[in-house]
Coordinates of C-alpha atoms in Angstrom, one line a residue:
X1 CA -13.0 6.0 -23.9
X2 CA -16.0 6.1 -26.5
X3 CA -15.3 10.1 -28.7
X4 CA -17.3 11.5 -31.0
X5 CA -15.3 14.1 -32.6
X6 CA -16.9 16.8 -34.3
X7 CA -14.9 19.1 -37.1
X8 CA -15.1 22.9 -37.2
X9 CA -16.4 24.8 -39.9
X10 CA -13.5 24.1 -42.1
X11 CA -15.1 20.7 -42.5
X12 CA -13.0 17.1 -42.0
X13 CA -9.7 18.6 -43.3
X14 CA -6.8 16.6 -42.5
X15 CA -5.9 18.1 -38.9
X16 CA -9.2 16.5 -37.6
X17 CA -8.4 13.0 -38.7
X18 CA -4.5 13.7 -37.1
X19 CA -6.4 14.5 -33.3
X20 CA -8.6 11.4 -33.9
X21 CA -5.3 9.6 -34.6
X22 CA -3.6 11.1 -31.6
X23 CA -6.4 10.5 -29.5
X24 CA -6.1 6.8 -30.6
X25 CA -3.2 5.8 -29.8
X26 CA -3.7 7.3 -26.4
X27 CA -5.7 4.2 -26.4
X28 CA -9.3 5.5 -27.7
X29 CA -11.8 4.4 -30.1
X30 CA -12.7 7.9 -32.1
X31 CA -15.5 8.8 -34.9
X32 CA -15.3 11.7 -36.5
X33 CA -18.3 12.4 -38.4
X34 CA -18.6 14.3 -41.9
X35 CA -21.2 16.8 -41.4
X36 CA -20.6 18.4 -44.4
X37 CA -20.6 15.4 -46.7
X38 CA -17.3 15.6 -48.0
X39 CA -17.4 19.4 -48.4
X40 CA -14.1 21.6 -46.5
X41 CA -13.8 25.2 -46.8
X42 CA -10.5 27.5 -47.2
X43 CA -12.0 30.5 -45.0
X44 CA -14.4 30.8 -42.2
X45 CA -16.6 32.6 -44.5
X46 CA -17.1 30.1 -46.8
X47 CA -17.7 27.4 -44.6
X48 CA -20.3 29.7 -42.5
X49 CA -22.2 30.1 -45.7
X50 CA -22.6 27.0 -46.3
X51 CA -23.4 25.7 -42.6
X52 CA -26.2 28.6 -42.4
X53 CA -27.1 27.2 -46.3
X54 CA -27.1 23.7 -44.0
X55 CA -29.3 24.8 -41.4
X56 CA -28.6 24.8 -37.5
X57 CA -31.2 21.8 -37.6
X58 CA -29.7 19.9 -40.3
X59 CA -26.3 19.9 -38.8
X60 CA -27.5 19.0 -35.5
X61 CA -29.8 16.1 -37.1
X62 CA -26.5 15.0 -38.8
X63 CA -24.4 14.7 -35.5
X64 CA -27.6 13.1 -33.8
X65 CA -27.5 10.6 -36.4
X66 CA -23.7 10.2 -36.1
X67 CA -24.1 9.8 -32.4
X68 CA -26.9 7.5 -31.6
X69 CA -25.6 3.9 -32.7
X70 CA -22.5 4.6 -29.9
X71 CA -24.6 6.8 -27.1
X72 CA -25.6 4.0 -25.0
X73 CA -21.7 3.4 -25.1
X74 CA -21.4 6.7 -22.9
X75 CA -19.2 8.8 -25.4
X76 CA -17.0 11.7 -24.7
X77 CA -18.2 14.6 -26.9
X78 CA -15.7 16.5 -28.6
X79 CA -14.9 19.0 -31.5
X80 CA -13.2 22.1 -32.6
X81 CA -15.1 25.5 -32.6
X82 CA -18.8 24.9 -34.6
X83 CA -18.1 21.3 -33.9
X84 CA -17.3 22.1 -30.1
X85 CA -20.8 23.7 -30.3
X86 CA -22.5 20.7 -31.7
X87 CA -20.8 18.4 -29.1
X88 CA -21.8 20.4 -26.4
X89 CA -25.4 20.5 -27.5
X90 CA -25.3 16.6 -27.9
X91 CA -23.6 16.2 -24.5
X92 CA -25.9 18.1 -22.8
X93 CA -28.9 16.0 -24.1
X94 CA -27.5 13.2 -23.7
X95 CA -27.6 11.3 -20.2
X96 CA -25.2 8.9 -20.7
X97 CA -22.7 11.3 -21.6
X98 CA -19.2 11.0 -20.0
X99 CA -17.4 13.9 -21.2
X100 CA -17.0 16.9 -23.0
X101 CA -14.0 18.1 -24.9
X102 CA -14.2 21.7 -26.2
X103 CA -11.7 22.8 -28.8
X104 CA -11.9 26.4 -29.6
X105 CA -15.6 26.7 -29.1
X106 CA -19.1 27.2 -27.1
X107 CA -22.6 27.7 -27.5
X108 CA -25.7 28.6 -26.3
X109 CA -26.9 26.6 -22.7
X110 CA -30.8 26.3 -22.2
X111 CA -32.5 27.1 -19.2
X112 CA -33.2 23.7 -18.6
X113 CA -30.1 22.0 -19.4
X114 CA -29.3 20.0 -16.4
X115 CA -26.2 17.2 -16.4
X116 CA -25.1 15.2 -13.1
X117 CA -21.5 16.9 -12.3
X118 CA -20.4 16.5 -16.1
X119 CA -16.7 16.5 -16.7
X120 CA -16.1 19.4 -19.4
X121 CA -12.8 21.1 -20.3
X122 CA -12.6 24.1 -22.5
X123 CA -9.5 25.0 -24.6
X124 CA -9.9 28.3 -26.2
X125 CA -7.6 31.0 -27.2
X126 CA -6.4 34.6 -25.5
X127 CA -8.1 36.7 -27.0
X128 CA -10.5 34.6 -29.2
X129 CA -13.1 37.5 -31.2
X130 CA -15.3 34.0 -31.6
X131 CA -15.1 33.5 -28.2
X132 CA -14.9 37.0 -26.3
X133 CA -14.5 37.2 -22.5
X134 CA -18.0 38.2 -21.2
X135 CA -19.1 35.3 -23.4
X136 CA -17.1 32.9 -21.6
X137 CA -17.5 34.3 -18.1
X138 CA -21.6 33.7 -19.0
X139 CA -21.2 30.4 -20.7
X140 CA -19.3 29.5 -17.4
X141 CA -21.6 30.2 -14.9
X142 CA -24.0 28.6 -17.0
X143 CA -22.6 25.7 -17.7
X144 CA -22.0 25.4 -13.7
X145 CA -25.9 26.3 -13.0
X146 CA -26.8 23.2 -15.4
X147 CA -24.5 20.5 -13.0
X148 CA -21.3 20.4 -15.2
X149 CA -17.9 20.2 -14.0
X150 CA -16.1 22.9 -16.1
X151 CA -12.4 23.4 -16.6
X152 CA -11.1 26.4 -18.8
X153 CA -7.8 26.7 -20.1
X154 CA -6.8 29.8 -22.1
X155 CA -3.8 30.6 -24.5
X156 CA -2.9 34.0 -24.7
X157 CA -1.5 35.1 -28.1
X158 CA -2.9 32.2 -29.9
X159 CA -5.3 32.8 -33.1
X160 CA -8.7 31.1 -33.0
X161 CA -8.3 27.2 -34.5
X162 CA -4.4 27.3 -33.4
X163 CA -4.5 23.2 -33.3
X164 CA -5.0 23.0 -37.1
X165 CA -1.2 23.0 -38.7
X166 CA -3.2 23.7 -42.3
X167 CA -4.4 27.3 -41.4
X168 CA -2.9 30.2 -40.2
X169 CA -4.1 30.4 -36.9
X170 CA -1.3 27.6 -35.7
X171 CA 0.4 27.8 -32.5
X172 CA 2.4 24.7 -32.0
X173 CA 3.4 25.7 -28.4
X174 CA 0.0 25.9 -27.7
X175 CA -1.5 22.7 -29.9
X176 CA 0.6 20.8 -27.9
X177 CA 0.1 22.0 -24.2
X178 CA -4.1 21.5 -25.5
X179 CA -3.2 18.1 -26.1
X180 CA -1.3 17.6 -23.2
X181 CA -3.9 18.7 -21.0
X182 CA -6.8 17.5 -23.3
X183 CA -5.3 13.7 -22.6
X184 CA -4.7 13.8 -19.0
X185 CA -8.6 15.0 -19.0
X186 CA -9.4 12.2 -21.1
X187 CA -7.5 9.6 -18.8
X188 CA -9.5 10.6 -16.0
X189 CA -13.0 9.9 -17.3

């Protein structure tokens, strides 16, 4: 499988090039873009500022860019939290799309978005206060209005980037029942 890999608002730290490892010796070829041109954060905070300093339409031209010599491939978007965003928005405008991979994030779903029964799994923690529940349950029934195929897994007690070793959100337990799942999912595509 063809993933493009997109890293959270932390920027490319370490953890992100250690899931694109994973993920290729599961047998995958994986980018992971730098949307923040070398730039990586130490809180949320800072890296918000700087994506909002950025611009929504920067970033997105960014991944676009990232993305368009291996769409025609049909990738498997993926990324953790702002980078699950920006893979969703790219999977959903993309028709040749084969996946979607969500690592502790969503975002907003058009009225017109409209896939053909596209595979998407969402990992996301139990309580997550960047992901609250009446968000979900929304983003669910919208993502199932637009044609996707949507899987959700929760992970109750976990903190919101609990796949990143570097921060303190870690879970292992739950890192490695995502990734568990995450490459079953991934095998199926």
């Amino acid at each position: 499988m063809n993933i493009m890999l997109f890293h959270s608002t932390f920027g490319l730290r370490p953890a992100v090039r250690d899931a694109a490892d994973r993920l290729r010796a599961a047998g995958h070829e994986v980018w992971t873009p730098d949307l923040f041109e070398g730039r990586t954060f130490e809180t949320v905070e800072e890296g918000m500022a700087f994506k909002d300093e950025l611009g929504k339409e920067e970033l997105l031209r960014r991944a676009i860019l990232a993305a368009a010599p291996y769409s025609e491939r049909g990738l498997v978007y993926a990324g953790f939290s702002l980078g699950a965003a920006t893979a969703q928005t790219l999977a959903l405008g993309d028709d040749k799309a084969r996946g979607l991979l969500l690592l502790h994030g969503t975002s907003d779903i058009a009225e017109t978005a409209s896939v053909d029964e596209l595979p998407v799994q969402l990992h996301v923690a139990e309580p997550d206060a960047f992901e609250p529940d009446d968000w979900l349950t929304a983003w669910y029934l919208q993502m199932g209005k637009a044609g996707a195929d949507v899987e959700v897994y929760r992970y109750a007690g976990a903190g919101h980037l609990y796949t990143d070793p570097g921060l303190p959100d870690y879970d292992e337990e739950a890192a490695e029942a995502t990734w568990r799942v995450a490459l079953g999912f991934l095998e199926t595509l």
